[in-house]
Short mmCIF file of C-alpha atoms in Angstrom, two decimals:
data_model
loop_
_atom_site.label_atom_id
_atom_site.label_comp_id
_atom_site.label_asym_id
_atom_site.label_seq_id
_atom_site.Cartn_x
_atom_site.Cartn_y
_atom_site.Cartn_z
CA MET A 235 18.23 8.69 30.22
CA LYS A 236 19.58 5.72 27.93
CA ALA A 237 17.75 2.94 26.42
CA LEU A 238 18.38 -1.13 26.37
CA VAL A 239 16.84 -2.96 23.88
CA LEU A 240 16.83 -6.95 24.22
CA SER A 241 17.12 -8.61 20.84
CA GLY A 242 19.09 -11.70 21.99
CA GLY A 243 16.23 -14.24 21.96
CA MET A 244 16.22 -17.27 19.88
CA GLY A 245 12.69 -16.85 18.47
CA ILE A 246 11.85 -20.78 18.98
CA ARG A 247 8.06 -19.94 18.58
CA LEU A 248 8.72 -18.17 15.15
CA ARG A 249 10.57 -20.99 13.17
CA PRO A 250 11.17 -21.84 10.67
CA PHE A 251 11.69 -17.80 10.03
CA THR A 252 13.93 -17.36 12.67
CA HIS A 253 16.40 -20.09 11.69
CA SER A 254 17.85 -17.61 9.08
CA SER A 255 16.51 -14.10 10.51
CA PRO A 256 16.05 -12.72 14.20
CA LYS A 257 12.63 -12.47 15.22
CA GLN A 258 13.07 -8.65 15.68
CA LEU A 259 13.40 -8.09 11.97
CA VAL A 260 10.12 -9.77 11.06
CA PRO A 261 8.02 -6.92 9.42
CA VAL A 262 4.84 -5.37 10.54
CA ALA A 263 3.19 -2.97 8.44
CA GLY A 264 6.36 -2.86 5.87
CA LYS A 265 8.59 -2.21 8.95
CA ALA A 266 10.73 -4.85 11.26
CA VAL A 267 9.46 -4.88 14.84
CA LEU A 268 12.69 -3.76 15.81
CA GLU A 269 12.16 -0.52 13.78
CA HIS A 270 8.80 0.22 15.48
CA VAL A 271 10.70 -0.34 18.84
CA LEU A 272 13.14 1.97 18.03
CA ASN A 273 10.85 4.71 16.75
CA ASN A 274 8.98 4.44 20.10
CA ILE A 275 11.86 5.02 21.84
CA ARG A 276 12.98 8.14 19.75
CA GLU A 277 9.86 9.56 20.54
CA THR A 278 10.47 9.74 24.21
CA GLY A 279 13.63 11.83 23.45
CA ILE A 280 16.07 9.18 24.15
CA THR A 281 19.28 8.84 21.65
CA GLU A 282 21.59 6.75 23.54
CA ILE A 283 20.27 3.14 22.80
CA GLY A 284 22.11 -0.09 23.36
CA ILE A 285 20.80 -3.23 21.64
CA VAL A 286 21.66 -6.56 23.26
CA VAL A 287 22.02 -9.33 20.58
CA GLY A 288 23.02 -13.00 20.58
CA ASP A 289 24.09 -15.25 17.46
CA SER A 290 21.98 -13.17 15.31
CA GLY A 291 23.69 -9.81 16.03
CA ASP A 292 25.44 -9.18 12.45
CA ARG A 293 21.97 -9.74 10.81
CA ILE A 294 20.48 -6.99 13.37
CA SER A 295 23.28 -4.67 13.14
CA GLU A 296 23.37 -4.92 9.06
CA ALA A 297 19.49 -4.17 9.07
CA ILE A 298 19.45 -1.17 11.76
CA GLY A 299 22.74 0.20 11.30
CA ASP A 300 24.33 2.89 13.68
CA GLY A 301 21.04 4.66 14.54
CA SER A 302 21.67 7.67 12.78
CA ARG A 303 18.26 7.10 10.40
CA PHE A 304 16.53 6.87 13.62
CA GLY A 305 18.23 10.20 15.07
CA ALA A 306 20.09 8.09 17.85
CA ARG A 307 23.53 6.35 18.30
CA ILE A 308 23.17 2.62 18.86
CA THR A 309 25.74 0.61 20.74
CA TYR A 310 25.72 -3.30 19.96
CA ILE A 311 26.17 -5.32 23.08
CA ARG A 312 26.89 -9.06 22.95
CA GLN A 313 25.03 -11.72 25.18
CA GLU A 314 26.80 -15.08 24.65
CA GLU A 315 24.03 -17.16 25.80
CA PRO A 316 20.25 -16.21 26.17
CA LEU A 317 20.48 -16.23 30.23
CA GLY A 318 17.44 -14.07 31.19
CA LEU A 319 16.48 -10.28 31.05
CA ALA A 320 18.31 -9.48 34.32
CA HIS A 321 21.45 -10.98 32.60
CA CYS A 322 21.11 -8.39 29.66
CA VAL A 323 21.52 -5.68 32.36
CA VAL A 324 24.62 -7.46 33.66
CA VAL A 325 26.20 -7.66 30.31
CA ALA A 326 25.21 -3.67 29.42
CA ARG A 327 26.72 -2.52 32.71
CA GLU A 328 29.36 -0.62 30.91
CA PHE A 329 27.15 1.04 28.50
CA LEU A 330 24.72 1.89 31.19
CA GLY A 331 26.89 3.16 33.67
CA ASP A 332 24.89 4.81 36.58
CA ASP A 333 22.25 6.58 34.24
CA ASP A 334 18.68 5.82 34.33
CA PHE A 335 17.60 3.66 31.60
CA LEU A 336 14.33 2.28 29.84
CA MET A 337 14.53 -1.26 29.15
CA TYR A 338 12.50 -2.54 26.01
CA LEU A 339 11.94 -6.23 24.86
CA GLY A 340 12.70 -5.94 20.97
CA ASP A 341 10.01 -8.25 19.71
CA ASN A 342 7.07 -6.08 21.64
CA MET A 343 4.56 -3.97 19.72
CA LEU A 344 3.10 -0.80 21.57
CA PRO A 345 1.70 1.09 18.25
CA GLU A 346 0.54 3.75 20.42
CA GLY A 347 3.75 4.36 22.04
CA ILE A 348 5.22 4.86 25.55
CA THR A 349 5.92 8.57 25.91
CA SER A 350 3.36 9.09 28.76
CA VAL A 351 4.65 6.35 30.82
CA ALA A 352 8.09 7.71 30.24
CA ARG A 353 7.20 11.15 31.26
CA SER A 354 5.47 9.66 34.27
CA PHE A 355 8.98 7.88 35.39
CA ALA A 356 11.06 11.05 34.60
CA LYS A 357 8.59 13.17 36.82
CA GLU A 358 8.41 10.79 39.96
CA ARG A 359 11.71 8.88 39.15
CA PRO A 360 11.03 5.91 41.48
CA PRO A 361 13.96 3.37 41.58
CA ALA A 362 12.03 1.03 39.47
CA GLN A 363 8.87 1.38 37.35
CA ILE A 364 7.23 -1.47 35.46
CA VAL A 365 4.53 -1.22 32.54
CA VAL A 366 1.68 -3.67 33.07
CA GLN A 367 -1.50 -4.57 31.43
CA LYS A 368 -4.56 -6.59 32.40
CA VAL A 369 -4.59 -9.96 30.65
CA ALA A 370 -7.04 -12.75 30.41
CA ASN A 371 -4.07 -15.45 31.01
CA PRO A 372 -1.96 -14.05 33.62
CA GLY A 373 -0.08 -17.30 34.15
CA ALA A 374 1.63 -17.04 30.93
CA PHE A 375 3.47 -13.84 32.17
CA GLY A 376 5.36 -12.16 34.76
CA VAL A 377 2.63 -10.38 37.02
CA ALA A 378 2.57 -8.02 39.56
CA GLU A 379 0.34 -7.61 42.66
CA VAL A 380 -0.18 -3.76 43.11
CA ASP A 381 -1.62 -1.53 45.93
CA ALA A 382 -3.90 1.35 45.69
CA GLU A 383 -1.01 3.94 45.38
CA GLY A 384 0.36 2.00 42.39
CA THR A 385 3.42 0.58 44.42
CA VAL A 386 4.16 -2.98 43.49
CA VAL A 387 3.37 -5.38 46.44
CA ARG A 388 4.98 -8.73 44.86
CA LEU A 389 5.97 -10.16 41.50
CA VAL A 390 5.72 -13.65 40.41
CA GLU A 391 7.21 -15.15 36.81
CA LYS A 392 4.45 -17.47 35.24
CA PRO A 393 2.60 -18.31 38.47
CA VAL A 394 0.45 -21.32 38.63
CA THR A 395 -1.96 -19.36 40.81
CA PRO A 396 -1.67 -15.59 39.59
CA VAL A 397 -1.82 -12.92 42.38
CA SER A 398 -3.24 -10.47 39.68
CA ASP A 399 -4.14 -10.07 36.13
CA LEU A 400 -1.63 -7.36 35.66
CA ALA A 401 0.90 -8.75 33.27
CA LEU A 402 4.34 -7.20 32.59
CA ILE A 403 4.56 -6.43 29.07
CA GLY A 404 8.37 -5.74 28.34
CA VAL A 405 8.77 -2.25 29.24
CA TYR A 406 10.66 -1.09 32.23
CA PHE A 407 12.39 1.94 33.78
CA PHE A 408 15.23 1.52 36.01
CA THR A 409 17.43 3.92 38.14
CA ALA A 410 21.22 2.49 38.88
CA ALA A 411 19.35 0.79 41.87
CA ILE A 412 18.70 -2.17 39.44
CA HIS A 413 22.51 -3.21 39.22
CA GLU A 414 22.66 -4.19 42.97
CA ALA A 415 19.44 -6.48 42.34
CA VAL A 416 20.59 -8.15 39.39
CA ALA A 417 23.94 -8.88 40.92
CA SER A 418 22.25 -10.50 43.98
CA ILE A 419 19.75 -12.77 42.72
CA GLU A 420 20.30 -16.55 41.61
CA PRO A 421 19.22 -18.21 38.42
CA SER A 422 15.68 -19.38 38.29
CA PRO A 423 14.83 -23.27 37.88
CA ARG A 424 15.07 -22.77 33.97
CA GLY A 425 18.56 -21.38 34.32
CA GLU A 426 17.76 -17.71 33.52
CA LEU A 427 18.46 -14.44 35.61
CA GLU A 428 14.87 -13.38 35.86
CA ILE A 429 14.15 -9.62 35.76
CA THR A 430 11.01 -10.28 38.09
CA ASP A 431 13.28 -11.90 40.65
CA ALA A 432 15.50 -8.57 40.68
CA LEU A 433 12.52 -6.52 40.85
CA GLN A 434 11.21 -8.72 43.81
CA TRP A 435 14.50 -8.37 45.49
CA LEU A 436 13.93 -4.63 45.48
CA VAL A 437 10.53 -4.88 46.82
CA GLY A 438 11.48 -7.28 49.45
CA ARG A 439 13.95 -4.66 50.82
CA GLY A 440 11.52 -1.75 50.90
CA VAL A 441 12.79 -0.27 47.78
CA THR A 442 9.72 1.52 46.04
CA VAL A 443 8.70 -0.17 42.61
CA LYS A 444 5.86 1.56 40.96
CA ALA A 445 3.53 0.16 38.26
CA ALA A 446 2.13 2.21 35.32
CA GLU A 447 -1.18 0.43 33.69
CA TYR A 448 -0.71 0.67 29.82
CA THR A 449 -4.22 0.91 28.27
CA GLY A 450 -3.07 0.85 24.64
CA TYR A 451 -2.64 -1.86 22.16
CA TRP A 452 0.12 -4.35 23.07
CA GLN A 453 1.24 -7.50 21.12
CA ASP A 454 4.21 -9.84 21.83
CA THR A 455 5.17 -10.81 18.25
CA GLY A 456 6.83 -14.12 19.18
CA GLN A 457 4.12 -16.05 17.79
CA ILE A 458 2.82 -16.04 13.98
CA ASP A 459 -0.79 -15.22 15.07
CA GLY A 460 0.33 -12.45 17.04
CA VAL A 461 2.41 -11.00 14.22
CA LEU A 462 -0.53 -11.20 11.80
CA GLU A 463 -2.85 -9.47 14.61
CA CYS A 464 -0.40 -6.79 15.10
CA ASN A 465 -0.05 -6.15 11.29
CA ARG A 466 -3.91 -5.75 11.18
CA ARG A 467 -3.69 -3.31 13.95
CA VAL A 468 -1.14 -1.11 12.62
CA LEU A 469 -2.16 -1.07 8.95
CA GLU A 470 -5.78 0.27 10.34
CA LYS A 471 -3.88 3.61 10.60
CA LEU A 472 -2.43 3.63 7.21
CA ARG A 473 -2.39 6.58 5.12
CA PRO A 474 -2.56 6.34 1.35
CA ASP A 475 0.48 6.94 -0.79
CA LEU A 476 1.13 6.28 -3.94
CA SER A 477 4.73 6.71 -5.01
CA GLY A 478 4.97 3.87 -7.13
CA GLU A 479 3.34 3.07 -10.69
CA VAL A 480 -0.31 1.72 -10.85
CA ASP A 481 -1.91 1.16 -14.50
CA GLY A 482 -5.05 2.18 -15.89
CA ALA A 483 -6.27 -1.36 -15.57
CA SER A 484 -5.93 -1.77 -11.93
CA ARG A 485 -8.15 -0.48 -9.00
CA LEU A 486 -7.33 0.48 -5.73
CA THR A 487 -9.72 1.09 -2.85
CA GLY A 488 -9.11 1.94 0.70
CA ALA A 489 -5.76 3.12 2.28
CA VAL A 490 -3.20 1.76 -0.20
CA VAL A 491 0.60 2.33 -0.12
CA VAL A 492 2.49 1.68 -3.26
CA GLU A 493 6.06 2.37 -2.40
CA PRO A 494 8.79 3.94 -4.83
CA GLY A 495 9.66 1.69 -7.63
CA ALA A 496 6.64 -0.77 -7.01
CA ARG A 497 4.20 -1.34 -9.99
CA VAL A 498 0.60 -2.80 -10.00
CA VAL A 499 -0.30 -4.08 -13.41
CA ARG A 500 -4.35 -5.39 -14.08
CA SER A 501 -4.69 -5.86 -10.44
CA ARG A 502 -7.04 -4.94 -7.54
CA ILE A 503 -5.45 -3.76 -4.23
CA GLU A 504 -7.81 -3.24 -1.10
CA GLY A 505 -6.73 -1.34 1.56
CA PRO A 506 -5.28 -1.16 4.08
CA ALA A 507 -2.36 -2.73 2.37
CA ILE A 508 1.14 -2.07 1.28
CA ILE A 509 2.96 -3.01 -1.87
CA GLY A 510 6.78 -2.58 -0.85
CA ALA A 511 9.21 -0.88 -2.78
CA GLY A 512 10.54 -2.48 -6.14
CA SER A 513 7.65 -4.96 -6.12
CA VAL A 514 5.66 -6.08 -8.95
CA VAL A 515 1.87 -6.90 -8.74
CA THR A 516 0.54 -8.44 -11.85
CA ASP A 517 -3.02 -9.86 -12.61
CA SER A 518 -3.51 -10.30 -8.96
CA HIS A 519 -5.75 -9.62 -6.25
CA VAL A 520 -4.33 -8.40 -2.75
CA GLY A 521 -6.94 -8.15 -0.23
CA ARG A 522 -6.87 -6.22 3.01
CA TYR A 523 -4.59 -6.14 5.88
CA THR A 524 -1.81 -7.71 3.71
CA SER A 525 1.85 -6.30 3.55
CA ILE A 526 3.99 -6.98 0.67
CA GLY A 527 7.72 -6.76 1.08
CA ARG A 528 10.41 -5.18 -1.04
CA ARG A 529 11.36 -6.66 -4.34
CA CYS A 530 8.59 -9.08 -4.29
CA GLU A 531 6.80 -10.47 -7.50
CA LEU A 532 3.01 -11.67 -7.45
CA ARG A 533 1.41 -13.11 -10.68
CA ASP A 534 -1.91 -14.21 -10.83
CA THR A 535 -2.47 -14.24 -7.15
CA GLN A 536 -5.13 -13.87 -4.68
CA ILE A 537 -3.85 -13.30 -1.13
CA GLY A 538 -5.33 -11.38 1.85
CA ASP A 539 -4.52 -10.89 5.56
CA SER A 540 -0.98 -11.93 4.97
CA ILE A 541 2.49 -10.68 5.30
CA VAL A 542 5.13 -11.61 1.99
CA LEU A 543 8.64 -10.71 3.16
CA ASP A 544 11.28 -9.25 0.72
CA GLY A 545 12.47 -10.86 -2.19
CA SER A 546 9.53 -13.40 -2.49
CA THR A 547 8.00 -14.55 -5.76
CA VAL A 548 4.21 -15.91 -5.48
CA ALA A 549 2.26 -17.18 -8.29
CA ASP A 550 -1.00 -18.98 -9.05
CA LEU A 551 -2.14 -18.64 -5.51
CA ARG A 552 -5.64 -18.73 -4.84
CA GLY A 553 -7.63 -17.77 -1.35
CA VAL A 554 -4.63 -17.59 0.49
CA THR A 555 -5.32 -15.93 4.08
CA GLY A 556 -3.52 -15.50 7.14
CA SER A 557 -0.23 -16.32 5.91
CA LEU A 558 3.35 -15.51 6.52
CA ILE A 559 5.95 -16.22 3.48
CA GLY A 560 9.51 -15.80 4.19
CA ARG A 561 12.12 -13.82 2.61
CA SER A 562 13.25 -14.86 -0.92
CA ALA A 563 10.77 -17.76 -1.14
CA SER A 564 9.28 -18.93 -4.51
CA VAL A 565 5.74 -20.27 -4.13
CA HIS A 566 3.63 -21.53 -7.13
CA ALA A 567 0.23 -23.11 -5.59
CA SER A 568 -3.49 -23.02 -6.10
CA ARG A 569 -6.48 -23.32 -3.71
CA HIS A 570 -4.25 -23.01 -0.35
CA HIS A 571 -5.84 -21.26 2.70
CA ARG A 572 -2.86 -20.90 5.00
CA LEU A 573 0.86 -20.86 4.40
CA ILE A 574 3.74 -20.76 6.72
CA ILE A 575 6.90 -20.95 4.36
CA GLY A 576 10.43 -19.97 5.73
CA ASP A 577 12.99 -17.93 4.19
CA ASP A 578 14.68 -19.10 0.80
CA SER A 579 12.22 -21.82 0.24
CA ASN A 580 10.89 -23.09 -3.22
CA VAL A 581 7.69 -24.40 -2.75
CA GLY A 582 5.02 -25.66 -5.47
CA ILE A 583 1.74 -27.10 -4.21
CA ALA A 584 -0.66 -29.01 -6.34
CA SER A 585 -4.33 -28.19 -6.73
#
C-alpha cells in the first residue's frame, strides 16, 4: 500500500504566515504539521509516499527531503492549481498505479495515530474506506450517512441540512476502484473535483464504501486557534529532556524540553514547553503550552500558550498569551495580550 499526502492548499485562513510558508510547515509542539502526518503514516508500515504540492512545493521538499529521515521514500507530485481533493488523485495516477493507498490531508493532526483504522482496511479491504468523527457543526464538513453495519449510504459536501453528524476528517483508504470514480465526476459549483462526489459516485453504483469512526483527538490546523489548541494537546504528552544548558539561576517546572544548543539564563520555564535547538532565553518567563522554535532569542519576556517560529527575536513583552509569531520576526513590545505576527516582520509595540 502507498500513501498520498495532500499539501497543495493555499492556506488562506492562516495568513499572514502562509504568504511565505505553506500551512503544512507551521509547527505544532516543535515539529511541522506535515512531519506529524508523515510519522503517523510510517507507523502504519507504509514506506512509499507521494506528496501533492502546489506553488510552495520547493519549500515543502526543502523541509521534508527525500523521506529517508522518516524511513520512507517520498515522491513530490505537482498540482498546478488547487482543483480539489479528487483532482489530487487524478494528478497522482502514475505514482499510485493500481495499488491500494491511504490518502491523508497534510494539515490534519491526529496525534493518537491511524494504525488501527489502517489495519481494519487491510483486513477487510473494501473498495473505499473513509474515516469519520462526530462533530457539533457538520454543515462545515463533508458528512456521511452510515447504516448499522458501517456501510456508507450517502455523502454530502458541506450540507445546508446535514444528513448526519459524522464528518469526514481527511483520512481515506482506497483501492484502484477510486480512479474510475474521480474520472467520472464533474467539478462542483466551486470549480473543484470533490472527493465526496467521487465516493458518492461509487455508492450510487452499489460499490461498498465503509466508514471507520475515529474516537481520538483530531484537529484541522487550517486556522490559528486550531494550531494553538493542537499545540496544547500534543504538549500534554511531552517528556522532559534537558539536552541544552540551564544555568543555576533558572527554574524549570513540569515537562520541559531544552533542545541541544539551547540556553536558559536567569529564567523560569513552566512545562509543558519546548525551547528549540540553538535558542537563548534570558531573564524571561515561558509559561505552559509554549513552543519556542529553533535559533530564537527571548529577552525580558513573559509569554505563554503560544508558538514562536524559528529564528525570531522577542524582547520586552509582558503578558502575551495565545499568540503565533512567525519565522525570523523581530518583536519588541510590552503589555500586549495576543499577537499574530507573520514571517520576517519587525514590530515595535508601544506600552
